[in-house]
CSV table of C-alpha atoms in Angstrom, one decimal:
chain,number,residue,atom,x,y,z
L,1,MET,CA,0.0,0.0,0.0
L,2,GLU,CA,2.9,2.4,0.6
L,3,PRO,CA,3.5,3.2,-3.1
L,4,ARG,CA,-0.3,3.8,-3.6
L,5,PHE,CA,-0.2,6.2,-0.7
L,6,GLN,CA,2.8,8.0,-1.9
L,7,ASN,CA,1.2,8.5,-5.2
L,8,ALA,CA,-1.9,9.8,-3.5
L,9,PHE,CA,0.2,12.3,-1.6
L,10,LYS,CA,1.8,13.5,-4.8
L,11,ALA,CA,-1.7,13.8,-6.4
L,12,MET,CA,-2.9,15.9,-3.4
L,13,GLU,CA,0.2,18.1,-3.7
L,14,ASP,CA,-0.4,18.7,-7.4
L,15,LEU,CA,-4.0,19.4,-6.6
L,16,GLU,CA,-3.1,22.1,-4.2
L,17,LYS,CA,-0.7,23.7,-6.7
L,18,GLY,CA,-3.6,24.1,-9.3
L,19,ALA,CA,-3.6,20.9,-11.3
L,20,ILE,CA,-6.7,20.3,-13.5
L,21,ALA,CA,-8.6,17.7,-11.4
L,22,ASN,CA,-12.0,17.8,-13.1
L,23,PRO,CA,-11.4,16.8,-16.7
L,24,ASP,CA,-15.2,17.0,-17.5
L,25,GLU,CA,-15.3,20.7,-16.8
L,26,GLY,CA,-11.5,21.4,-17.2
L,27,ARG,CA,-11.2,23.1,-13.9
L,28,MET,CA,-9.0,23.0,-10.9
L,29,VAL,CA,-10.2,21.9,-7.4
L,30,GLY,CA,-9.0,24.5,-4.8
L,31,HIS,CA,-11.1,24.3,-1.7
L,32,TYR,CA,-7.9,24.0,0.3
L,33,TRP,CA,-7.0,27.5,-0.7
L,34,LEU,CA,-10.1,28.8,1.0
L,35,ARG,CA,-8.5,28.4,4.4
L,36,ASP,CA,-5.0,29.2,3.4
L,37,PRO,CA,-5.1,31.7,0.5
L,38,LEU,CA,-1.3,31.8,0.4
L,39,ARG,CA,-1.4,28.4,-1.3
L,40,ALA,CA,-3.5,29.5,-4.1
L,41,PRO,CA,-1.5,29.2,-7.4
L,42,ASN,CA,-1.5,33.0,-8.2
L,43,SER,CA,-2.0,36.3,-6.6
L,44,PHE,CA,-5.3,36.9,-8.4
L,45,LEU,CA,-7.0,33.9,-6.7
L,46,ARG,CA,-5.4,34.7,-3.4
L,47,LEU,CA,-6.9,38.3,-3.4
L,48,GLN,CA,-10.2,36.9,-4.4
L,49,ILE,CA,-10.4,34.6,-1.5
L,50,GLU,CA,-9.2,37.2,1.0
L,51,LYS,CA,-11.5,39.9,-0.4
L,52,THR,CA,-14.5,37.5,-0.2
L,53,THR,CA,-13.9,36.3,3.3
L,54,GLU,CA,-13.4,40.0,4.5
L,55,SER,CA,-16.6,41.1,2.6
L,56,ILE,CA,-18.6,38.2,4.3
L,57,SER,CA,-17.4,39.3,7.8
L,58,ASN,CA,-18.2,42.9,7.2
L,59,PHE,CA,-21.6,42.2,5.7
L,60,ALA,CA,-22.5,39.9,8.6
L,61,ASP,CA,-21.4,42.4,11.2
L,62,ASP,CA,-23.5,45.2,9.4
L,63,VAL,CA,-26.6,43.0,9.3
L,64,ILE,CA,-26.3,41.9,12.9
L,65,SER,CA,-25.6,45.5,14.1
L,66,GLY,CA,-28.6,46.8,12.1
L,67,LYS,CA,-26.6,48.9,9.8
L,68,ILE,CA,-28.0,46.8,7.0
L,69,SER,CA,-31.6,46.2,7.6
L,70,SER,CA,-34.9,45.5,5.8
L,71,PRO,CA,-37.6,48.1,5.1
L,72,ALA,CA,-39.4,46.8,8.1
L,73,GLY,CA,-36.4,47.1,10.4
L,74,ARG,CA,-33.6,44.9,11.7
L,75,PHE,CA,-33.3,41.4,10.0
L,76,THR,CA,-34.3,38.6,12.4
L,77,GLN,CA,-34.4,35.5,10.2
L,78,ILE,CA,-32.4,33.9,7.4
L,79,LEU,CA,-34.1,31.9,4.7
L,80,SER,CA,-31.4,29.9,2.8
L,81,VAL,CA,-32.5,28.6,-0.6
L,82,GLY,CA,-30.1,25.9,-2.1
L,83,ILE,CA,-29.7,22.2,-2.6
L,84,GLY,CA,-27.1,19.5,-2.3
L,85,GLY,CA,-23.7,21.0,-1.2
L,86,SER,CA,-25.5,24.6,-1.0
L,87,ALA,CA,-27.6,23.3,1.9
L,88,LEU,CA,-26.0,20.2,3.5
L,89,GLY,CA,-22.9,22.0,4.7
L,90,PRO,CA,-24.7,25.1,6.1
L,91,GLN,CA,-27.4,22.9,7.7
L,92,PHE,CA,-24.7,20.7,9.5
L,93,VAL,CA,-22.9,23.8,10.8
L,94,ALA,CA,-26.0,25.5,11.9
L,95,GLU,CA,-27.0,22.5,13.9
L,96,ALA,CA,-23.5,22.0,15.3
L,97,LEU,CA,-22.5,25.6,16.1
L,98,ALA,CA,-25.3,28.1,16.2
L,99,PRO,CA,-25.8,29.7,19.6
L,100,ASP,CA,-28.9,29.0,21.5
L,101,ASN,CA,-30.2,32.5,20.7
L,102,PRO,CA,-28.5,33.5,17.5
L,103,PRO,CA,-28.7,37.1,16.1
L,104,LEU,CA,-30.5,35.6,13.1
L,105,LYS,CA,-32.3,32.2,13.0
L,106,ILE,CA,-32.0,30.3,10.0
L,107,ARG,CA,-34.4,28.1,7.9
L,108,PHE,CA,-33.7,26.2,4.7
L,109,ILE,CA,-35.5,25.6,1.5
L,110,ASP,CA,-33.5,22.7,0.1
L,111,ASN,CA,-35.9,20.8,-2.2
L,112,THR,CA,-38.6,21.5,-4.9
L,113,ASP,CA,-41.4,20.1,-2.7
L,114,PRO,CA,-44.2,22.5,-2.7
L,115,ALA,CA,-45.5,21.5,0.7
L,116,GLY,CA,-42.0,21.8,2.3
L,117,ILE,CA,-41.6,25.3,0.8
L,118,ASP,CA,-45.0,26.4,2.0
L,119,HIS,CA,-44.1,25.1,5.4
L,120,GLN,CA,-40.9,27.1,5.7
L,121,ILE,CA,-42.6,30.2,4.5
L,122,ALA,CA,-45.6,29.8,6.8
L,123,GLN,CA,-43.3,29.3,9.8
L,124,LEU,CA,-41.8,32.7,9.2
L,125,GLY,CA,-45.2,34.4,9.4
L,126,PRO,CA,-45.0,38.1,9.8
L,127,GLU,CA,-41.2,37.9,10.2
L,128,LEU,CA,-41.1,37.4,6.4
L,129,ALA,CA,-40.8,41.2,6.4
L,130,THR,CA,-37.5,41.0,8.3
L,131,THR,CA,-36.1,37.8,6.6
L,132,LEU,CA,-32.9,37.9,4.7
L,133,VAL,CA,-33.2,35.5,1.8
L,134,ILE,CA,-29.9,33.8,0.7
L,135,VAL,CA,-30.1,32.2,-2.8
L,136,ILE,CA,-27.3,29.8,-3.4
L,137,SER,CA,-26.6,28.3,-6.9
L,138,LYS,CA,-23.2,27.9,-8.6
L,139,SER,CA,-24.5,27.9,-12.1
L,140,GLY,CA,-27.4,30.2,-11.3
L,141,GLY,CA,-29.8,27.7,-13.1
L,142,THR,CA,-30.2,24.9,-10.6
L,143,PRO,CA,-33.9,23.9,-11.2
L,144,GLU,CA,-34.7,23.2,-7.5
L,145,THR,CA,-33.1,26.4,-6.3
L,146,ARG,CA,-34.8,28.5,-9.1
L,147,ASN,CA,-38.1,27.0,-8.1
L,148,GLY,CA,-37.5,27.8,-4.4
L,149,LEU,CA,-36.6,31.4,-5.4
L,150,LEU,CA,-39.8,31.8,-7.5
L,151,GLU,CA,-41.9,30.5,-4.7
L,152,VAL,CA,-40.4,32.8,-2.2
L,153,GLN,CA,-40.7,35.7,-4.5
L,154,LYS,CA,-44.4,35.0,-5.0
L,155,ALA,CA,-44.8,34.9,-1.2
L,156,PHE,CA,-43.1,38.4,-1.0
L,157,ARG,CA,-45.4,39.8,-3.7
L,158,GLU,CA,-48.5,38.4,-1.9
L,159,ALA,CA,-47.3,40.1,1.3
L,160,GLY,CA,-46.7,43.4,-0.4
L,161,LEU,CA,-42.9,43.2,0.1
L,162,ASN,CA,-40.0,44.2,-2.2
L,163,PHE,CA,-37.9,41.0,-2.5
L,164,SER,CA,-34.8,42.9,-3.9
L,165,LYS,CA,-34.5,44.7,-0.5
L,166,GLN,CA,-34.1,41.4,1.2
L,167,GLY,CA,-32.3,39.1,-1.3
L,168,VAL,CA,-28.7,38.0,-1.4
L,169,ALA,CA,-27.1,35.9,-4.1
L,170,ILE,CA,-24.2,33.4,-3.9
L,171,THR,CA,-23.3,32.3,-7.3
L,172,GLN,CA,-20.7,32.5,-10.1
L,173,GLU,CA,-19.9,35.8,-11.6
L,174,ASN,CA,-22.1,36.7,-14.6
L,175,SER,CA,-24.4,33.6,-14.0
L,176,LEU,CA,-28.1,34.3,-14.6
L,177,LEU,CA,-28.6,34.6,-10.9
L,178,ASP,CA,-25.7,37.0,-10.5
L,179,ASN,CA,-27.0,39.2,-13.4
L,180,THR,CA,-30.6,39.1,-12.0
L,181,ALA,CA,-29.4,40.2,-8.6
L,182,ARG,CA,-27.2,42.9,-10.0
L,183,ILE,CA,-30.0,44.4,-12.3
L,184,GLU,CA,-32.6,44.2,-9.6
L,185,ARG,CA,-30.2,45.6,-7.0
L,186,TRP,CA,-30.4,42.9,-4.4
L,187,VAL,CA,-28.8,43.6,-0.9
L,188,ALA,CA,-25.7,41.8,-1.8
L,189,ARG,CA,-23.9,39.4,-4.1
L,190,PHE,CA,-21.1,37.0,-3.2
L,191,PRO,CA,-19.0,34.9,-5.5
L,192,MET,CA,-18.9,31.1,-5.9
L,193,PHE,CA,-15.6,30.2,-7.5
L,194,ASP,CA,-15.3,27.9,-10.5
L,195,TRP,CA,-12.7,25.8,-8.7
L,196,VAL,CA,-14.9,24.9,-5.7
L,197,GLY,CA,-17.3,22.0,-6.0
L,198,GLY,CA,-20.6,22.1,-4.1
L,199,ARG,CA,-19.7,19.3,-1.7
L,200,THR,CA,-16.5,21.1,-0.7
L,201,SER,CA,-18.0,24.5,-0.6
L,202,GLU,CA,-18.6,24.9,3.2
L,203,MET,CA,-15.5,27.1,3.7
L,204,SER,CA,-16.6,29.4,0.8
L,205,ALA,CA,-19.3,32.0,0.8
L,206,VAL,CA,-21.8,29.1,0.7
L,207,GLY,CA,-21.1,28.1,4.3
L,208,LEU,CA,-19.4,31.1,5.7
L,209,LEU,CA,-22.1,33.7,5.1
L,210,PRO,CA,-24.9,31.7,6.8
L,211,ALA,CA,-22.6,30.9,9.7
L,212,ALA,CA,-21.4,34.4,10.2
L,213,LEU,CA,-24.9,35.8,10.2
L,214,GLN,CA,-25.8,33.3,13.0
L,215,GLY,CA,-22.9,34.7,15.0
L,216,ILE,CA,-20.6,31.6,14.4
L,217,ASN,CA,-16.8,32.5,14.3
L,218,ILE,CA,-15.9,31.8,10.8
L,219,ARG,CA,-12.2,32.7,11.3
L,220,GLU,CA,-12.0,29.9,13.7
L,221,MET,CA,-13.7,27.5,11.4
L,222,LEU,CA,-11.1,28.4,8.7
L,223,ALA,CA,-8.2,28.1,11.2
L,224,GLY,CA,-9.3,24.6,12.2
L,225,ALA,CA,-9.5,23.5,8.7
L,226,GLN,CA,-6.1,25.0,7.9
L,227,LEU,CA,-4.5,23.2,10.9
L,228,MET,CA,-6.1,19.9,9.8
L,229,ASP,CA,-4.9,20.4,6.2
L,230,GLU,CA,-1.3,20.9,7.5
L,231,ALA,CA,-1.4,17.7,9.5
L,232,ASN,CA,-2.7,15.9,6.4
L,233,ARG,CA,0.2,17.0,4.2
L,234,SER,CA,2.5,14.6,6.1
L,235,THR,CA,3.8,11.9,3.7
L,236,VAL,CA,4.2,9.5,6.6
L,237,VAL,CA,1.0,7.5,6.6
L,238,LYS,CA,0.9,7.0,10.4
L,239,ASN,CA,1.2,10.8,11.0
L,240,ASN,CA,-1.4,11.7,8.5
L,241,PRO,CA,-4.9,11.7,10.0
L,242,ALA,CA,-6.7,11.7,6.6
L,243,ALA,CA,-4.5,8.9,5.3
L,244,LEU,CA,-5.1,6.7,8.3
L,245,LEU,CA,-8.8,7.3,7.9
L,246,ALA,CA,-8.6,6.4,4.2
L,247,LEU,CA,-6.6,3.3,5.0
L,248,CYS,CA,-9.2,2.2,7.5
L,249,TRP,CA,-11.9,2.7,4.9
L,250,TYR,CA,-9.8,0.5,2.4
L,251,TRP,CA,-9.1,-2.3,5.0
L,252,ALA,CA,-12.8,-2.3,6.2
L,253,SER,CA,-14.4,-2.4,2.7
L,254,ASP,CA,-11.7,-4.4,0.9
L,255,GLY,CA,-11.1,-1.3,-1.3
L,256,VAL,CA,-14.2,-2.1,-3.3
L,257,GLY,CA,-17.0,-0.7,-1.0
L,258,SER,CA,-18.0,-4.1,0.1
L,259,LYS,CA,-19.2,-2.6,3.5
L,260,ASP,CA,-21.3,0.5,4.4
L,261,MET,CA,-20.0,3.4,6.5
L,262,VAL,CA,-22.2,3.9,9.7
L,263,VAL,CA,-21.5,7.4,11.2
L,264,LEU,CA,-22.4,7.6,14.8
L,265,PRO,CA,-21.7,11.0,16.5
L,266,TYR,CA,-22.3,10.8,20.3
L,267,LYS,CA,-23.3,14.4,20.4
L,268,ASP,CA,-26.7,15.9,19.6
L,269,SER,CA,-25.3,18.9,17.8
L,270,LEU,CA,-23.4,16.6,15.2
L,271,LEU,CA,-26.6,14.8,14.2
L,272,LEU,CA,-26.5,16.1,10.6
L,273,PHE,CA,-22.7,15.1,10.2
L,274,SER,CA,-23.8,11.8,8.5
L,275,ARG,CA,-26.1,13.6,6.1
L,276,TYR,CA,-23.3,16.0,5.2
L,277,LEU,CA,-20.9,13.0,4.7
L,278,GLN,CA,-23.4,11.1,2.6
L,279,GLN,CA,-22.9,13.7,-0.2
L,280,LEU,CA,-19.2,14.3,0.3
L,281,VAL,CA,-18.3,10.5,0.4
L,282,MET,CA,-20.9,9.1,-2.0
L,283,GLU,CA,-20.8,11.7,-4.7
L,284,SER,CA,-17.0,11.7,-4.7
L,285,LEU,CA,-16.4,7.9,-4.5
L,286,GLY,CA,-19.4,6.5,-6.3
L,287,LYS,CA,-17.9,6.0,-9.8
L,288,GLU,CA,-18.5,3.5,-12.6
L,289,PHE,CA,-15.1,3.7,-14.1
L,290,ASP,CA,-11.5,4.1,-12.7
L,291,LEU,CA,-9.0,6.4,-14.2
L,292,ASP,CA,-7.8,3.7,-16.6
L,293,GLY,CA,-11.4,3.3,-18.0
L,294,ASN,CA,-12.0,0.0,-16.3
L,295,ARG,CA,-15.6,-0.6,-15.0
L,296,VAL,CA,-15.2,-0.8,-11.2
L,297,ASN,CA,-18.4,0.5,-9.8
L,298,GLN,CA,-16.7,1.9,-6.8
L,299,GLY,CA,-18.2,3.7,-3.7
L,300,LEU,CA,-18.9,3.7,0.0
L,301,SER,CA,-22.5,4.0,1.2
L,302,VAL,CA,-23.0,6.3,4.2
L,303,TYR,CA,-25.8,6.4,6.7
L,304,GLY,CA,-26.0,7.2,10.4
L,305,ASN,CA,-27.9,8.5,13.5
L,306,LYS,CA,-26.6,9.6,16.8
L,307,GLY,CA,-25.6,8.1,20.0
L,308,SER,CA,-27.2,6.9,22.2
L,309,THR,CA,-30.3,7.0,20.1
L,310,ASP,CA,-28.6,4.3,18.1
L,311,GLN,CA,-29.1,2.0,21.0
L,312,HIS,CA,-32.8,2.2,20.5
L,313,ALA,CA,-32.7,2.1,16.7
L,314,TYR,CA,-30.3,-0.2,14.8
L,315,ILE,CA,-27.5,-1.3,17.2
L,316,GLN,CA,-29.3,-4.6,17.4
L,317,GLN,CA,-28.6,-5.5,13.8
L,318,LEU,CA,-25.1,-3.9,13.8
L,319,ARG,CA,-24.2,-6.2,16.7
L,320,ASP,CA,-26.0,-9.5,15.8
L,321,GLY,CA,-27.2,-9.1,12.2
L,322,VAL,CA,-25.7,-9.1,8.7
L,323,HIS,CA,-22.1,-7.9,8.8
L,324,ASN,CA,-22.2,-5.5,5.9
L,325,PHE,CA,-20.9,-2.3,7.6
L,326,PHE,CA,-18.2,-0.6,9.6
L,327,VAL,CA,-18.9,2.1,12.2
L,328,THR,CA,-17.3,5.5,12.7
L,329,PHE,CA,-17.9,6.7,16.3
L,330,ILE,CA,-17.5,10.6,16.7
L,331,GLU,CA,-16.5,11.0,20.3
L,332,VAL,CA,-16.7,14.4,21.9
L,333,LEU,CA,-14.8,14.5,25.4
L,334,ARG,CA,-16.4,17.7,26.9
L,335,ASP,CA,-20.0,17.3,27.9
L,336,ARG,CA,-20.9,20.8,28.9
L,337,PRO,CA,-19.1,24.2,29.1
L,338,PRO,CA,-16.9,24.5,32.3
L,339,GLY,CA,-18.9,24.9,35.5
L,340,HIS,CA,-22.2,23.7,34.2
L,341,ASP,CA,-22.0,20.0,34.9
L,342,TRP,CA,-23.5,18.3,38.0
L,343,GLU,CA,-23.8,14.7,39.2
L,344,LEU,CA,-27.1,12.9,38.8
L,345,GLU,CA,-25.9,10.4,41.3
L,346,PRO,CA,-22.7,10.1,43.3
L,347,GLY,CA,-19.8,10.2,40.8
L,348,VAL,CA,-21.9,10.1,37.7
L,349,THR,CA,-23.1,12.8,35.4
L,350,CYS,CA,-25.5,12.8,32.5
L,351,GLY,CA,-22.4,13.0,30.2
L,352,ASP,CA,-20.8,9.9,31.9
L,353,TYR,CA,-23.9,8.0,30.8
L,354,LEU,CA,-23.4,9.0,27.2
L,355,PHE,CA,-19.7,8.2,27.4
L,356,GLY,CA,-20.7,4.8,28.8
L,357,MET,CA,-23.1,4.1,26.0
L,358,LEU,CA,-20.4,4.9,23.4
L,359,GLN,CA,-17.8,2.8,25.0
L,360,GLY,CA,-20.2,0.0,25.7
L,361,THR,CA,-21.5,-0.1,22.1
L,362,ARG,CA,-17.9,0.0,20.9
L,363,SER,CA,-17.0,-2.9,23.0
L,364,ALA,CA,-20.1,-4.9,22.2
L,365,LEU,CA,-19.4,-4.5,18.5
L,366,TYR,CA,-15.7,-5.5,18.9
L,367,SER,CA,-16.6,-8.6,20.9
L,368,ASN,CA,-18.6,-9.8,17.8
L,369,ASP,CA,-15.8,-9.0,15.4
L,370,ARG,CA,-17.6,-5.8,14.1
L,371,GLU,CA,-15.0,-3.1,12.9
L,372,SER,CA,-15.2,0.4,14.1
L,373,ILE,CA,-13.1,3.7,13.9
L,374,THR,CA,-13.2,6.3,16.6
L,375,VAL,CA,-12.7,10.0,15.8
L,376,THR,CA,-12.2,11.9,19.0
L,377,VAL,CA,-12.4,15.7,19.4
L,378,GLN,CA,-12.1,17.7,22.6
L,379,GLU,CA,-15.4,19.7,22.2
L,380,VAL,CA,-17.7,20.9,19.5
L,381,THR,CA,-16.3,24.4,18.6
L,382,PRO,CA,-15.9,26.3,15.2
L,383,ARG,CA,-12.2,25.1,15.1
L,384,SER,CA,-13.0,21.4,15.7
L,385,VAL,CA,-16.0,21.5,13.2
L,386,GLY,CA,-13.6,23.1,10.6
L,387,ALA,CA,-11.0,20.4,11.4
L,388,LEU,CA,-13.6,17.6,11.0
L,389,ILE,CA,-14.7,18.9,7.6
L,390,ALA,CA,-11.0,19.2,6.5
L,391,LEU,CA,-10.3,15.7,7.8
L,392,TYR,CA,-13.1,14.1,5.7
L,393,GLU,CA,-12.5,16.2,2.6
L,394,ARG,CA,-8.8,15.1,2.4
L,395,ALA,CA,-9.6,11.4,3.3
L,396,VAL,CA,-12.0,11.2,0.4
L,397,GLY,CA,-9.3,12.6,-2.0
L,398,ILE,CA,-6.6,10.1,-0.7
L,399,TYR,CA,-9.0,7.1,-0.8
L,400,ALA,CA,-10.0,8.0,-4.3
L,401,SER,CA,-6.4,8.0,-5.3
L,402,ILE,CA,-5.5,4.7,-3.8
L,403,VAL,CA,-8.5,3.0,-5.6
L,404,ASN,CA,-7.7,5.0,-8.8
L,405,ILE,CA,-10.8,7.0,-9.4
L,406,ASN,CA,-11.5,10.7,-9.9
L,407,ALA,CA,-13.2,12.2,-6.7
L,408,TYR,CA,-13.9,15.5,-8.3
L,409,HIS,CA,-16.5,14.8,-11.1
L,410,GLN,CA,-20.0,13.4,-11.0
L,411,PRO,CA,-21.4,12.2,-14.2
L,412,GLY,CA,-24.1,10.2,-12.5
L,413,VAL,CA,-25.5,13.5,-11.0
L,414,GLU,CA,-25.6,15.1,-14.6
L,415,ALA,CA,-27.3,11.9,-15.9
L,416,GLY,CA,-30.0,12.2,-13.4
L,417,LYS,CA,-30.5,15.9,-14.2
L,418,LYS,CA,-30.8,15.1,-17.9
L,419,ALA,CA,-33.3,12.4,-17.3
L,420,ALA,CA,-35.5,14.7,-15.1
L,421,GLY,CA,-35.4,17.2,-18.0
L,422,GLU,CA,-36.6,14.6,-20.4
L,423,VAL,CA,-39.5,13.7,-18.1
L,424,LEU,CA,-40.6,17.3,-17.9
L,425,ALA,CA,-40.3,17.6,-21.8
L,426,LEU,CA,-42.5,14.5,-22.1
L,427,GLN,CA,-45.0,15.9,-19.7
L,428,LYS,CA,-45.4,19.0,-21.9
L,429,ARG,CA,-46.2,16.6,-24.9
L,430,VAL,CA,-48.7,14.8,-22.8
L,431,LEU,CA,-50.4,18.0,-21.8
L,432,SER,CA,-50.5,19.2,-25.4
L,433,VAL,CA,-52.2,15.8,-26.4
L,434,LEU,CA,-54.7,16.0,-23.7
L,435,ASN,CA,-55.4,19.7,-24.4
L,436,ALA,CA,-56.2,18.9,-28.0
L,437,ALA,CA,-58.5,16.1,-27.1
L,438,SER,CA,-60.1,18.3,-24.3
L,439,CYS,CA,-60.8,21.0,-26.9
L,440,LYS,CA,-63.0,18.7,-29.1
L,441,ASP,CA,-66.9,18.9,-28.9
L,442,PRO,CA,-67.6,16.6,-27.2
L,443,VAL,CA,-64.5,16.2,-25.2
L,444,GLU,CA,-62.5,13.1,-26.0
L,445,PRO,CA,-61.2,11.2,-23.0
L,446,LEU,CA,-58.0,9.2,-23.9
L,447,THR,CA,-56.6,6.0,-22.6
L,448,ILE,CA,-53.0,5.8,-21.6
L,449,ASP,CA,-52.2,3.8,-24.8
L,450,GLU,CA,-53.9,6.6,-26.9
L,451,VAL,CA,-51.9,9.3,-25.1
L,452,ALA,CA,-48.6,7.3,-25.7
L,453,ASP,CA,-49.4,6.8,-29.4
L,454,ARG,CA,-50.2,10.5,-29.9
L,455,CYS,CA,-47.1,11.6,-28.1
L,456,HIS,CA,-45.2,9.2,-30.5
L,457,SER,CA,-43.7,7.6,-27.4
L,458,PRO,CA,-45.3,4.1,-26.9
L,459,GLU,CA,-42.1,2.9,-25.2
L,460,GLN,CA,-42.7,5.6,-22.5
L,461,ILE,CA,-46.1,4.3,-21.6
L,462,GLU,CA,-45.3,3.7,-17.9
L,463,MET,CA,-43.8,7.3,-17.6
L,464,ILE,CA,-46.8,8.7,-19.3
L,465,TYR,CA,-49.1,6.8,-16.8
L,466,LYS,CA,-47.0,8.3,-13.9
L,467,ILE,CA,-47.4,11.8,-15.3
L,468,VAL,CA,-51.2,11.5,-15.7
L,469,ALA,CA,-51.5,10.1,-12.2
L,470,HIS,CA,-49.6,12.9,-10.7
L,471,MET,CA,-51.5,15.5,-12.7
L,472,ALA,CA,-54.9,14.0,-11.7
L,473,ALA,CA,-53.9,14.0,-8.0
L,474,ASN,CA,-53.1,17.6,-8.2
L,475,ASP,CA,-56.5,18.5,-10.0
L,476,ARG,CA,-54.7,19.2,-13.4
L,477,ALA,CA,-56.4,16.3,-15.1
L,478,ILE,CA,-59.6,14.4,-14.7
L,479,ILE,CA,-59.9,10.6,-14.8
L,480,ALA,CA,-63.3,10.0,-16.5
L,481,GLU,CA,-63.4,6.3,-15.9
L,482,GLY,CA,-61.3,3.4,-14.6
L,483,SER,CA,-58.9,3.2,-11.8
L,484,CYS,CA,-55.3,4.1,-11.2
L,485,GLY,CA,-54.9,0.5,-9.7
L,486,SER,CA,-55.4,-0.7,-13.3
L,487,PRO,CA,-53.7,1.9,-15.5
L,488,ARG,CA,-55.0,0.6,-18.9
L,489,SER,CA,-58.6,1.0,-17.7
L,490,ILE,CA,-58.5,4.8,-17.2
L,491,LYS,CA,-59.5,7.5,-19.5
L,492,VAL,CA,-58.4,11.0,-18.9
L,493,PHE,CA,-58.9,14.6,-20.1
L,494,LEU,CA,-58.0,18.1,-19.0
L,495,GLY,CA,-60.6,20.0,-16.9
L,496,GLU,CA,-60.5,22.9,-19.4
L,497,CYS,CA,-59.6,23.6,-23.1
L,498,ILE,CA,-56.7,26.0,-23.5
L,499,VAL,CA,-57.3,27.5,-26.9
L,500,GLU,CA,-53.7,28.8,-27.4
L,501,ASP,CA,-51.8,25.6,-26.6
L,502,MET,CA,-49.1,26.7,-24.3
L,503,TYR,CA,-47.6,23.2,-24.1
L,504,GLU,CA,-46.6,23.1,-27.8
């Protein structure tokens, strides 16, 4: 394994020097520069990073102090609109580090689920007037984020509010979102750099701005990440935390992802760490082909809960059931701030029980030959959270190198987006066919087979049924006869005729 690790260390060194690491997009991968701008390959990038971090700090200070406010007064809430890496990192950090009474409380719209969006907006109530809306999309055209933005803007219009007075954009320069924010004169715009991927963007404006607005010390987060990066530059495996972690993954999963990674933080504030790691690990390592073009179907599946909730959830299976996993315990030594602990019974605190559960679970797994890794931190602080993020970012890169895959592209994600676009295009054809039939006198209800034939897509009949069922459930189509339990029995039409067919 030593030669593989030395190659991995060289690859990481080249990465930090600005090597092209994403061949699909022809771009560098430079998230390490975000916490150590002096390592950026040129002075232009260094100044960009430093200027952005300073702008974020100043903007957050001005919002918290009330110098920057909404037309209705001081901002009291943050509504963050973004998906994937634009949400998972900020959500994890908010849960881990936000004070009990932050200067601004944060909510997230991280999906295109209408009910979920409605719920978040309804929860704001009258405070919508004092909500700072942060819209995060690297390309500026992410469909889910665009939909969230349009829904929020509708809510602002209905409340008689001017969205541009409360909107902030985080996106690439000159993207559609950036140009919209500039033309409409939103409150502020912050850059997403071409060389920072979504799943490694927590130390960019994506993660730093929401954190700073909640009163989290972002300089300490960056410092923790920088210290961990420095430790992970050691070329001696046993002295390199990320290399040791990657080696454990390789050993536990036979280097082919044969076992799942179960992440168990024994701290409530780290509950979302496993969700954050799901994207970081699985999007980076889940690859069909290796760098030589061989089909390898690599990856590590990640799931998790928190301790000691795990005792009452799935530890029974981990201990006695199918052995298709390895566990990562996240141990936090400090239970409460100094001076706040007390004994529930002589010599035993509440935190001692949690400690006992962790060590007991670890021992119980070991006694039945179940592998585990323990990552220990002194306490949950901005510095330790920054270090944890940096540890796993580097471990993913090293593991990818030793199994000969590219951690920095995601063709499967793009394939999913393309397929979703094809479904929506098919839906427009279905609507056009149904509209034409509904405009006849009398109305002509159509079977699913007839709809498929008129769409010239008989091979898509199952998807057409799914589209019709979804439309009918949302009162956009009427099932004249038959039952959805027997798809070929139904006949469907639209509730009204649209003379100028907008679906063409």
